[in-house]
Amino acid sequence: MTAATRPPAGADEGRSTPASVEAEATPSPAGDAGSAETRRSARSGVAGLLGAATSGLFGFVLAVVITRGYGTVGAGAFFAAIGVVTVATAICTLGAETGLMWALPRRSVGVRGDAARVLPVALIPPLLTGLLVAGVGVLAADTLAPRLLRGSGANGDALLTVTFAAVPVVVAMTLLLAALRCVRPIRAYVGVQFLLLPVARPVLVGAAALAGGGLLAGMTGWLVPAALALLACLTLVAGPLGLGRGATLRPRRADWSTFWRFALPRAASAAIDAGSMWVGVLLTSVLAGPADAGVFGAVGRYVLAGQLAMQGLRVAVSPQLSRLLGRGERAAAAAVHRQLTTWGLVLSWPVYLLLAVFALAFLQLFGPEFAAGVPAMTVLALAMLVNTGVGNVQSLLLMGGRSGLHLVATVAGLTVTVSLGLWLIPRYGATGAAVAWAAGIATENLTAAGFARSVVREPLFDAAMVRAAATTIAGVGVAAGAGVLVGGRGLPGLAVALVVLLAGCVGMLTLPRVRAAVRGTMRQIRGGNDAAPAAEPTSASTRGR
């Protein structure tokens, strides 16, 4: 690829472009640009959704393995340890993973490109921070274990020692995954993030539990796939970036300032985003005990599994949004956002509505002792309707370079979560933690949606989204009502609801309008020749904006 296939904006307006030049070579009318970009986002979005579905399935399997293998108390300690490494990693990355997603699509790759110069800028400070946190954590493990894992009966010192020692590895993996998404087609990212990690973890943790290895062996099984993913990412990013083939890794002074002006405000919000559930687990463990933390952690696994559709869509199109917003193509970026929000709503709302109505049925799969989490599940499932309903507004802020506004939204959500949690958790346990987290979710997402609208200055919602929401609520409501009437809120009622919902979906496919919409979506997915590489070269005129 060359770095100068597109003339500066406005240089050739009104002049035809040779067919050999990429579709983005010259600015196009807003409607055509929006159509091309939504076709591209449709193809990437489907790949992300398939990967997210697989990850969600095996994430559920992992939750079953942990809860069945270690019980409420052991699961509470296990989830607390996962929370420690998740929050520590999010803090140590310093926002650099989002910085890479923002910066790399605006640079050129290859031996002569300038994308490789970003790697030392993005990797060195987080890795040094990770080593520091790991060292302090290992030394303080014996002091922290009684507070975080009290009453678990586990060898807490050793468990936290292994957890903190793995932080630098998980930090490096997280950063290289972000680079991988930008320099390779999305299927490479899906293979590592949504297949390797979620498939390997339940296998290794389950093997440890069956062998009677205890929590320490189980946590080791959870961490080992991160090292495998790190090696896979190193191998996959080396070629496109020209590493080992002469690409320069020496950054310029401007590279440091440009990158970290964006990334540092993201550092705090990234820690909050990644640790949103785990903050609740840790607070519950400290304030109410490991048993309540285990119940809340099990509930949270379902809630996060329902969010995987939005996550798959977000990672699929974030580099695309960065490129569009970097070139000032706000209308096309808004069109991509509206399309993927509609998809996410249709795919996620049925999950959350069923979780709210049939919470008992889902939690019974973990064991009868987890039935205490029914109120928490219902509260959080309803709160997630807000989260998925506004779409990936956080991505619009971040890929538009407005990490400061994103930080304001996440701090607002965290403040509400922690304040209510300190008040409610000691009295209500897992249910109090759920109410606090639900209030934080609503606060953060509504604040971010308002900011995103002011930044993009294009409509982020349309009539199609309203129709999709109304249709989804009506359809799932009928199915859930039938299930409750016939079989109650347990597993029989859930089975009836799923059968009715499946029959309704099949029936809708007989409607001409629905079939036409499906055909249109399939044409978008198959696409034409406008697909772009994962990381496009950009001209010097647009680089770094």
Coordinates of C-alpha atoms in Angstrom, one line a residue, residues 34-542:
G34 CA -23.1 6.9 4.2
S35 CA -24.3 4.0 2.1
A36 CA -20.8 2.7 1.4
E37 CA -19.8 3.0 5.0
T38 CA -22.9 1.2 6.2
R39 CA -22.2 -1.6 3.8
R40 CA -18.7 -1.9 5.1
S41 CA -19.9 -1.8 8.7
A42 CA -22.5 -4.5 8.0
R43 CA -19.8 -6.9 6.9
S44 CA -17.5 -6.1 9.8
G45 CA -20.4 -6.1 12.2
V46 CA -21.5 -9.6 11.2
A47 CA -18.0 -11.0 11.8
G48 CA -17.9 -9.3 15.2
L49 CA -21.4 -10.6 16.1
L50 CA -20.5 -14.2 15.2
G51 CA -17.3 -13.9 17.4
A52 CA -19.2 -12.3 20.2
A53 CA -21.9 -15.1 20.1
T54 CA -19.2 -17.7 20.4
S55 CA -17.5 -15.7 23.2
G56 CA -20.8 -15.4 25.0
L57 CA -21.5 -19.1 24.8
F58 CA -18.2 -20.1 26.2
G59 CA -18.3 -17.2 28.8
F60 CA -21.5 -18.8 30.1
V61 CA -19.8 -22.2 30.1
L62 CA -16.9 -20.7 32.1
A63 CA -19.4 -19.2 34.6
V64 CA -21.0 -22.6 35.1
V65 CA -17.7 -24.3 35.5
I66 CA -16.6 -21.7 38.2
T67 CA -19.9 -21.8 40.1
R68 CA -20.5 -25.5 39.9
G69 CA -16.8 -26.3 40.6
Y70 CA -16.3 -24.0 43.6
G71 CA -19.7 -23.1 45.0
T72 CA -20.9 -19.6 46.1
V73 CA -18.0 -18.9 48.4
G74 CA -15.3 -20.3 46.1
A75 CA -16.8 -18.6 43.1
G76 CA -16.9 -15.3 45.0
A77 CA -13.1 -15.6 45.7
F78 CA -12.5 -16.6 42.0
F79 CA -14.6 -13.7 40.7
A80 CA -12.8 -11.3 43.1
A81 CA -9.4 -12.5 41.7
I82 CA -10.6 -12.0 38.2
G83 CA -11.8 -8.5 39.2
V84 CA -8.4 -7.7 40.6
V85 CA -6.6 -8.5 37.4
T86 CA -9.3 -6.9 35.2
V87 CA -9.3 -3.6 37.1
A88 CA -5.5 -3.6 37.5
T89 CA -5.0 -4.2 33.8
A90 CA -7.5 -1.5 32.8
I91 CA -5.6 1.0 35.0
C92 CA -2.2 0.0 33.8
T93 CA -3.0 0.2 30.1
L94 CA -3.4 4.0 30.7
G95 CA -6.0 4.2 27.9
A96 CA -3.4 3.2 25.3
E97 CA -5.5 0.4 23.8
T98 CA -8.1 2.9 22.8
G99 CA -5.3 5.2 21.7
L100 CA -4.1 2.6 19.3
M101 CA -7.6 2.1 17.9
W102 CA -7.8 5.8 17.4
A103 CA -4.3 6.4 16.0
L104 CA -3.4 3.4 13.8
P105 CA -6.3 3.8 11.3
R106 CA -5.0 7.3 10.6
R107 CA -1.5 6.1 9.7
S108 CA 0.1 4.1 7.0
V109 CA 1.3 0.5 7.6
G110 CA 4.1 -1.5 6.0
V111 CA 7.9 -1.1 6.0
R112 CA 7.7 2.5 4.8
G113 CA 4.7 3.5 6.9
D114 CA 4.6 5.4 10.1
A115 CA 2.2 3.1 12.0
A116 CA 5.0 1.1 13.7
R117 CA 6.3 4.3 15.3
V118 CA 3.2 4.3 17.5
L119 CA 4.0 0.9 19.2
P120 CA 6.8 2.1 21.5
V121 CA 4.8 5.2 22.4
A122 CA 1.8 3.0 23.3
L123 CA 3.5 0.0 24.9
I124 CA 6.4 1.3 27.1
P125 CA 4.5 3.4 29.7
P126 CA 1.8 0.8 30.3
L127 CA 4.2 -2.1 30.6
L128 CA 6.3 -0.2 33.1
T129 CA 3.2 0.7 35.0
G130 CA 2.1 -3.0 34.9
L131 CA 5.4 -4.2 36.2
L132 CA 5.2 -1.6 39.1
V133 CA 1.7 -2.6 40.0
A134 CA 2.6 -6.3 39.8
G135 CA 5.5 -5.9 42.1
V136 CA 3.5 -3.9 44.7
G137 CA 0.6 -6.3 44.5
V138 CA 2.8 -9.4 45.0
L139 CA 4.4 -7.8 48.1
A140 CA 1.0 -6.7 49.5
A141 CA -0.9 -9.9 48.7
D142 CA -0.8 -11.2 52.3
T143 CA -2.3 -7.9 53.5
L144 CA -5.0 -7.6 50.8
A145 CA -6.1 -11.3 50.8
P146 CA -8.0 -11.1 54.2
R147 CA -9.9 -8.1 53.0
L148 CA -10.8 -9.2 49.5
L149 CA -11.2 -12.9 50.1
R150 CA -12.3 -13.1 53.7
G151 CA -14.1 -16.3 54.7
S152 CA -13.4 -17.9 51.4
G153 CA -11.3 -20.7 52.9
A154 CA -8.9 -20.3 50.0
N155 CA -5.1 -19.8 50.1
G156 CA -5.7 -16.1 49.4
D157 CA -2.1 -15.0 49.6
A158 CA -1.0 -17.4 46.8
L159 CA -4.1 -16.6 44.7
L160 CA -3.5 -12.9 44.8
T161 CA 0.2 -13.3 44.2
V162 CA -0.4 -15.2 40.9
T163 CA -3.1 -12.7 39.9
F164 CA -0.9 -9.7 40.3
A165 CA 2.1 -11.4 38.7
A166 CA 0.1 -11.9 35.6
V167 CA -0.9 -8.2 35.2
P168 CA 2.0 -7.2 32.8
V169 CA 1.2 -10.2 30.5
V170 CA -2.5 -9.2 30.3
V171 CA -1.6 -5.6 29.8
A172 CA 0.6 -6.5 26.8
M173 CA -2.0 -8.8 25.4
T174 CA -4.7 -6.1 25.7
L175 CA -2.6 -3.5 23.8
L176 CA -1.5 -5.9 21.0
L177 CA -5.2 -7.0 20.6
A178 CA -6.0 -3.4 19.8
A179 CA -3.2 -3.1 17.3
L180 CA -4.3 -6.4 15.8
R181 CA -7.8 -5.1 15.2
C182 CA -6.4 -2.1 13.2
V183 CA -3.8 -3.8 11.0
R184 CA -5.5 -7.1 10.2
P185 CA -9.0 -8.0 8.9
I186 CA -11.5 -8.5 11.7
R187 CA -11.4 -12.3 11.5
A188 CA -7.9 -12.3 13.0
Y189 CA -9.1 -10.3 16.0
V190 CA -12.2 -12.5 16.3
G191 CA -10.0 -15.6 16.3
V192 CA -7.9 -14.4 19.2
Q193 CA -10.3 -12.4 21.3
F194 CA -13.6 -14.2 20.7
L195 CA -12.3 -17.8 20.1
L196 CA -8.9 -18.5 21.6
L197 CA -9.5 -16.8 25.0
P198 CA -13.1 -17.8 25.7
V199 CA -12.7 -21.4 24.5
A200 CA -9.4 -22.1 26.3
R201 CA -10.5 -20.7 29.7
P202 CA -13.4 -23.0 30.6
V203 CA -11.4 -26.0 29.3
L204 CA -8.4 -25.2 31.5
V205 CA -10.4 -24.1 34.6
G206 CA -12.7 -27.1 34.3
A207 CA -9.7 -29.4 34.1
A208 CA -8.3 -27.8 37.2
A209 CA -11.6 -28.2 39.1
L210 CA -12.0 -31.8 38.0
A211 CA -8.4 -32.6 39.1
G212 CA -9.2 -31.1 42.6
G213 CA -6.5 -28.4 42.1
G214 CA -8.4 -25.7 44.0
L215 CA -8.8 -22.0 43.3
L216 CA -5.1 -21.4 42.7
A217 CA -5.0 -24.0 39.9
G218 CA -8.3 -22.7 38.5
M219 CA -7.0 -19.1 38.4
T220 CA -3.8 -20.3 36.7
G221 CA -6.0 -22.0 34.1
W222 CA -7.9 -18.7 33.6
L223 CA -4.6 -16.8 33.1
V224 CA -2.6 -19.1 30.8
P225 CA -4.7 -18.3 27.6
A226 CA -3.7 -14.7 28.0
A227 CA -0.1 -15.6 27.4
L228 CA -1.1 -17.7 24.4
A229 CA -3.1 -14.8 23.0
L230 CA -0.1 -12.5 23.5
L231 CA 2.1 -14.7 21.4
A232 CA -0.6 -15.0 18.7
C233 CA -0.9 -11.2 18.6
L234 CA 2.8 -10.6 18.3
T235 CA 3.0 -13.0 15.4
L236 CA 0.0 -11.4 13.6
V237 CA 0.9 -7.7 13.9
A238 CA 4.6 -8.1 12.9
G239 CA 3.9 -8.5 9.2
P240 CA 1.5 -5.6 8.5
L241 CA 3.6 -3.2 10.6
G242 CA 6.8 -4.3 8.9
L243 CA 8.5 -5.3 12.2
G244 CA 11.8 -7.1 11.6
R245 CA 11.8 -5.9 7.9
G246 CA 13.1 -2.4 8.3
A247 CA 10.1 -0.5 9.7
T248 CA 11.2 2.3 12.0
L249 CA 10.2 2.0 15.6
R250 CA 11.8 5.3 16.7
P251 CA 9.0 7.7 17.5
R252 CA 9.2 11.4 17.0
R253 CA 8.5 13.8 19.8
A254 CA 5.2 14.8 18.2
D255 CA 4.1 11.1 18.3
W256 CA 4.4 11.1 22.1
S257 CA 2.4 14.3 22.7
T258 CA -0.3 13.5 20.1
F259 CA -0.9 10.0 21.4
W260 CA -0.9 10.7 25.1
R261 CA -3.0 13.9 24.8
F262 CA -5.7 11.5 23.6
A263 CA -4.9 8.5 25.7
L264 CA -4.4 9.9 29.2
P265 CA -8.0 11.2 29.7
R266 CA -9.1 7.7 28.5
A267 CA -6.9 6.0 31.1
A268 CA -9.3 6.6 34.0
S269 CA -12.4 6.0 32.0
A270 CA -10.9 2.7 30.6
A271 CA -10.4 1.5 34.1
I272 CA -14.0 2.3 35.0
D273 CA -15.4 0.7 31.9
A274 CA -13.4 -2.5 32.2
G275 CA -14.0 -2.7 36.0
S276 CA -17.7 -1.7 36.1
M277 CA -18.9 -5.1 37.1
W278 CA -15.8 -6.0 39.1
V279 CA -16.0 -2.9 41.2
G280 CA -19.4 -4.2 42.3
V281 CA -18.0 -7.7 43.0
L282 CA -15.1 -6.3 45.0
L283 CA -17.4 -3.9 47.0
T284 CA -19.8 -6.8 47.7
S285 CA -17.0 -9.1 48.8
V286 CA -15.6 -6.5 51.2
L287 CA -19.0 -5.2 52.5
A288 CA -21.2 -8.3 52.4
G289 CA -18.9 -11.3 52.1
P290 CA -17.7 -13.8 49.4
A291 CA -21.1 -15.6 49.3
D292 CA -22.9 -12.5 48.1
A293 CA -20.0 -11.6 45.9
G294 CA -20.4 -15.0 44.3
V295 CA -24.1 -14.5 43.6
F296 CA -23.5 -11.0 42.2
G297 CA -20.6 -12.3 40.1
A298 CA -22.8 -15.0 38.6
V299 CA -25.6 -12.4 37.8
G300 CA -23.0 -10.2 36.3
R301 CA -21.8 -12.9 33.9
Y302 CA -25.3 -13.1 32.4
V303 CA -25.5 -9.3 32.1
L304 CA -22.1 -9.1 30.4
A305 CA -23.0 -12.0 28.1
G306 CA -26.0 -10.1 26.9
Q307 CA -23.7 -7.1 26.1
L308 CA -21.4 -9.1 23.8
A309 CA -23.5 -8.2 20.7
M310 CA -22.7 -4.5 21.3
Q311 CA -19.1 -5.4 22.1
G312 CA -18.8 -7.3 18.8
L313 CA -20.2 -4.4 16.8
R314 CA -18.0 -1.9 18.6
V315 CA -14.7 -3.6 17.9
A316 CA -15.8 -4.3 14.4
V317 CA -16.3 -0.6 13.4
S318 CA -14.2 1.4 15.8
P319 CA -11.3 1.9 13.3
Q320 CA -13.8 2.8 10.7
L321 CA -15.4 5.4 12.9
S322 CA -11.9 6.8 13.7
R323 CA -11.1 7.2 10.0
L324 CA -14.5 8.8 9.2
L325 CA -14.5 11.2 12.1
G326 CA -10.8 12.0 11.5
R327 CA -11.8 13.1 7.9
G328 CA -14.8 15.1 9.2
E329 CA -17.3 12.7 7.6
R330 CA -19.8 13.0 10.5
A331 CA -22.9 12.1 8.5
A332 CA -21.4 8.8 7.4
A333 CA -20.2 8.1 10.9
A334 CA -23.7 8.8 12.3
A335 CA -25.2 6.5 9.6
V336 CA -22.9 3.7 10.7
H337 CA -23.9 4.3 14.4
R338 CA -27.6 4.2 13.7
Q339 CA -27.4 1.0 11.7
L340 CA -25.4 -0.8 14.3
T341 CA -27.4 0.5 17.2
T342 CA -30.6 -1.0 15.5
W343 CA -28.8 -4.3 15.1
G344 CA -27.6 -4.3 18.6
L345 CA -31.0 -3.4 20.0
V346 CA -32.8 -6.2 18.1
L347 CA -30.2 -8.7 19.2
S348 CA -29.7 -7.6 22.8
W349 CA -33.1 -6.5 24.0
P350 CA -34.7 -10.0 23.7
V351 CA -31.8 -11.4 25.9
Y352 CA -32.3 -8.8 28.6
L353 CA -36.1 -9.0 28.6
L354 CA -35.9 -12.7 29.0
L355 CA -33.3 -12.4 31.7
A356 CA -35.5 -9.9 33.6
V357 CA -38.6 -12.2 33.4
F358 CA -37.0 -15.6 33.8
A359 CA -34.1 -14.7 36.2
L360 CA -34.9 -17.7 38.4
A361 CA -34.6 -20.1 35.5
F362 CA -31.2 -18.8 34.4
L363 CA -29.7 -18.7 37.9
Q364 CA -30.9 -22.3 38.6
L365 CA -28.4 -23.4 36.0
F366 CA -25.7 -22.3 38.4
G367 CA -27.2 -24.2 41.4
P368 CA -30.1 -23.7 43.8
E369 CA -28.0 -21.4 46.1
F370 CA -27.8 -18.8 43.4
A371 CA -31.6 -18.2 43.4
A372 CA -30.9 -15.4 45.8
G373 CA -29.7 -13.3 42.9
V374 CA -33.2 -13.1 41.1
P375 CA -33.9 -9.5 42.2
A376 CA -30.4 -8.4 41.2
M377 CA -30.7 -10.1 37.8
T378 CA -34.1 -8.4 37.1
V379 CA -32.8 -4.9 38.1
L380 CA -29.6 -5.2 36.0
A381 CA -31.3 -6.7 32.9
L382 CA -33.7 -3.7 32.8
A383 CA -30.8 -1.2 33.2
M384 CA -29.0 -2.8 30.3
L385 CA -31.9 -1.9 28.0
V386 CA -30.7 1.7 28.4
N387 CA -27.1 0.7 27.8
T388 CA -27.9 -1.1 24.5
G389 CA -30.6 1.3 23.5
V390 CA -28.3 4.3 23.1
G391 CA -25.8 2.3 21.2
N392 CA -22.0 2.6 21.2
V393 CA -22.1 6.3 21.9
Q394 CA -18.8 5.9 23.8
S395 CA -17.1 4.8 20.6
L396 CA -18.3 7.9 18.9
L397 CA -16.7 10.1 21.6
L398 CA -13.5 8.2 21.7
M399 CA -13.0 7.7 18.0
G400 CA -13.8 11.4 17.6
G401 CA -10.9 12.2 19.9
R402 CA -13.1 13.4 22.7
S403 CA -11.7 11.2 25.4
G404 CA -12.1 14.0 28.0
L405 CA -15.9 14.0 27.6
H406 CA -16.0 10.2 27.8
L407 CA -14.1 10.5 31.1
V408 CA -16.7 12.9 32.5
A409 CA -19.5 10.4 31.6
T410 CA -17.7 7.4 33.2
V411 CA -16.8 9.3 36.3
A412 CA -20.4 10.3 36.7
G413 CA -21.5 6.7 36.4
L414 CA -18.8 5.4 38.8
T415 CA -19.7 8.1 41.4
V416 CA -23.3 7.0 41.4
T417 CA -22.4 3.3 41.5
V418 CA -19.9 3.6 44.4
S419 CA -22.0 6.1 46.4
L420 CA -25.2 3.9 46.2
G421 CA -23.1 0.7 46.7
L422 CA -21.6 1.9 50.0
W423 CA -25.1 2.7 51.2
L424 CA -27.0 -0.3 49.9
I425 CA -24.6 -3.3 49.8
P426 CA -24.2 -3.7 53.6
R427 CA -28.0 -4.0 54.0
Y428 CA -29.1 -5.7 50.8
G429 CA -26.0 -7.5 49.6
A430 CA -26.1 -8.6 45.9
T431 CA -29.4 -6.8 45.3
G432 CA -28.0 -3.5 46.7
A433 CA -25.0 -3.9 44.4
A434 CA -27.2 -4.5 41.4
V435 CA -29.3 -1.4 42.2
A436 CA -26.2 0.7 42.5
W437 CA -24.6 -0.6 39.3
A438 CA -27.9 -0.1 37.4
A439 CA -28.1 3.5 38.4
G440 CA -24.5 4.0 37.4
I441 CA -25.2 2.4 34.0
A442 CA -28.1 4.7 33.3
T443 CA -26.1 7.8 34.4
E444 CA -23.1 7.0 32.3
N445 CA -24.9 6.1 29.1
L446 CA -27.4 8.9 29.0
T447 CA -24.6 11.4 29.7
A448 CA -22.4 9.9 27.0
A449 CA -25.3 10.0 24.5
G450 CA -25.8 13.7 25.1
F451 CA -22.1 14.4 24.6
A452 CA -22.0 12.3 21.5
R453 CA -24.9 14.1 19.9
S454 CA -23.2 17.5 20.5
V455 CA -19.9 16.3 19.1
V456 CA -21.2 14.5 16.0
R457 CA -23.9 17.1 15.3
E458 CA -25.9 14.5 13.4
P459 CA -29.0 12.5 14.5
L460 CA -28.0 9.4 16.4
F461 CA -31.5 8.0 16.5
D462 CA -34.2 7.6 13.8
A463 CA -37.6 6.1 13.2
A464 CA -36.2 2.7 12.3
M465 CA -34.7 2.4 15.7
V466 CA -38.0 3.3 17.4
R467 CA -39.9 0.7 15.3
A468 CA -37.3 -1.9 16.0
A469 CA -37.6 -1.2 19.8
A470 CA -41.3 -1.4 19.8
T471 CA -41.5 -4.5 17.7
T472 CA -38.9 -6.3 19.9
I473 CA -40.7 -5.4 23.2
A474 CA -44.0 -6.5 21.8
G475 CA -42.8 -9.8 20.4
V476 CA -40.7 -10.8 23.5
G477 CA -43.5 -9.6 25.8
V478 CA -46.0 -11.9 24.1
A479 CA -43.6 -14.8 24.3
A480 CA -42.6 -14.2 27.9
G481 CA -46.3 -13.7 28.9
A482 CA -47.1 -17.1 27.4
G483 CA -44.2 -18.7 29.2
V484 CA -45.1 -17.4 32.6
L485 CA -48.8 -18.4 32.2
V486 CA -47.9 -21.9 31.1
G487 CA -44.8 -22.8 33.1
G488 CA -44.1 -19.9 35.6
R489 CA -40.7 -18.1 35.8
G490 CA -38.6 -21.3 36.1
L491 CA -37.1 -23.4 33.4
P492 CA -40.4 -24.8 32.0
G493 CA -41.7 -21.2 31.5
L494 CA -38.4 -20.2 29.8
A495 CA -38.7 -23.2 27.5
V496 CA -42.2 -22.2 26.5
A497 CA -41.2 -18.6 25.9
L498 CA -38.3 -19.6 23.7
V499 CA -40.5 -21.9 21.6
V500 CA -43.1 -19.1 21.1
L501 CA -40.4 -16.6 20.3
L502 CA -38.8 -18.9 17.7
A503 CA -42.2 -19.6 16.1
G504 CA -42.9 -15.8 16.0
C505 CA -39.5 -15.2 14.3
V506 CA -40.2 -17.9 11.7
G507 CA -43.7 -16.5 11.1
M508 CA -42.3 -13.0 10.5
L509 CA -40.0 -14.3 7.8
T510 CA -43.2 -15.0 5.8
L511 CA -43.9 -11.3 5.6
P512 CA -42.8 -9.6 2.4
R513 CA -41.4 -6.5 4.1
V514 CA -39.3 -8.6 6.5
R515 CA -38.0 -10.8 3.7
A516 CA -37.1 -7.6 1.7
A517 CA -35.2 -6.3 4.8
V518 CA -33.3 -9.5 5.2
R519 CA -32.3 -9.6 1.5
G520 CA -31.1 -6.0 1.8
T521 CA -29.0 -6.8 4.8
M522 CA -27.5 -9.9 3.0
R523 CA -26.6 -7.7 0.0
Q524 CA -24.8 -5.4 2.4
I525 CA -22.9 -8.3 4.0
R526 CA -21.9 -9.7 0.6
G527 CA -21.0 -6.3 -0.6
G528 CA -19.2 -5.3 -3.7
N529 CA -15.7 -4.1 -4.2
D530 CA -15.8 -1.3 -1.7
A531 CA -14.4 -3.3 1.2
A532 CA -11.3 -1.7 2.7
P533 CA -8.4 -3.2 4.5
A534 CA -8.5 -3.2 8.3
A535 CA -5.9 -0.4 8.4
E536 CA -5.9 1.9 5.4
P537 CA -3.0 4.2 4.5
T538 CA -3.9 7.8 4.8
S539 CA -2.4 10.8 3.2
A540 CA -0.2 13.2 5.2
S541 CA -2.9 15.8 5.1
T542 CA -5.2 13.7 7.3

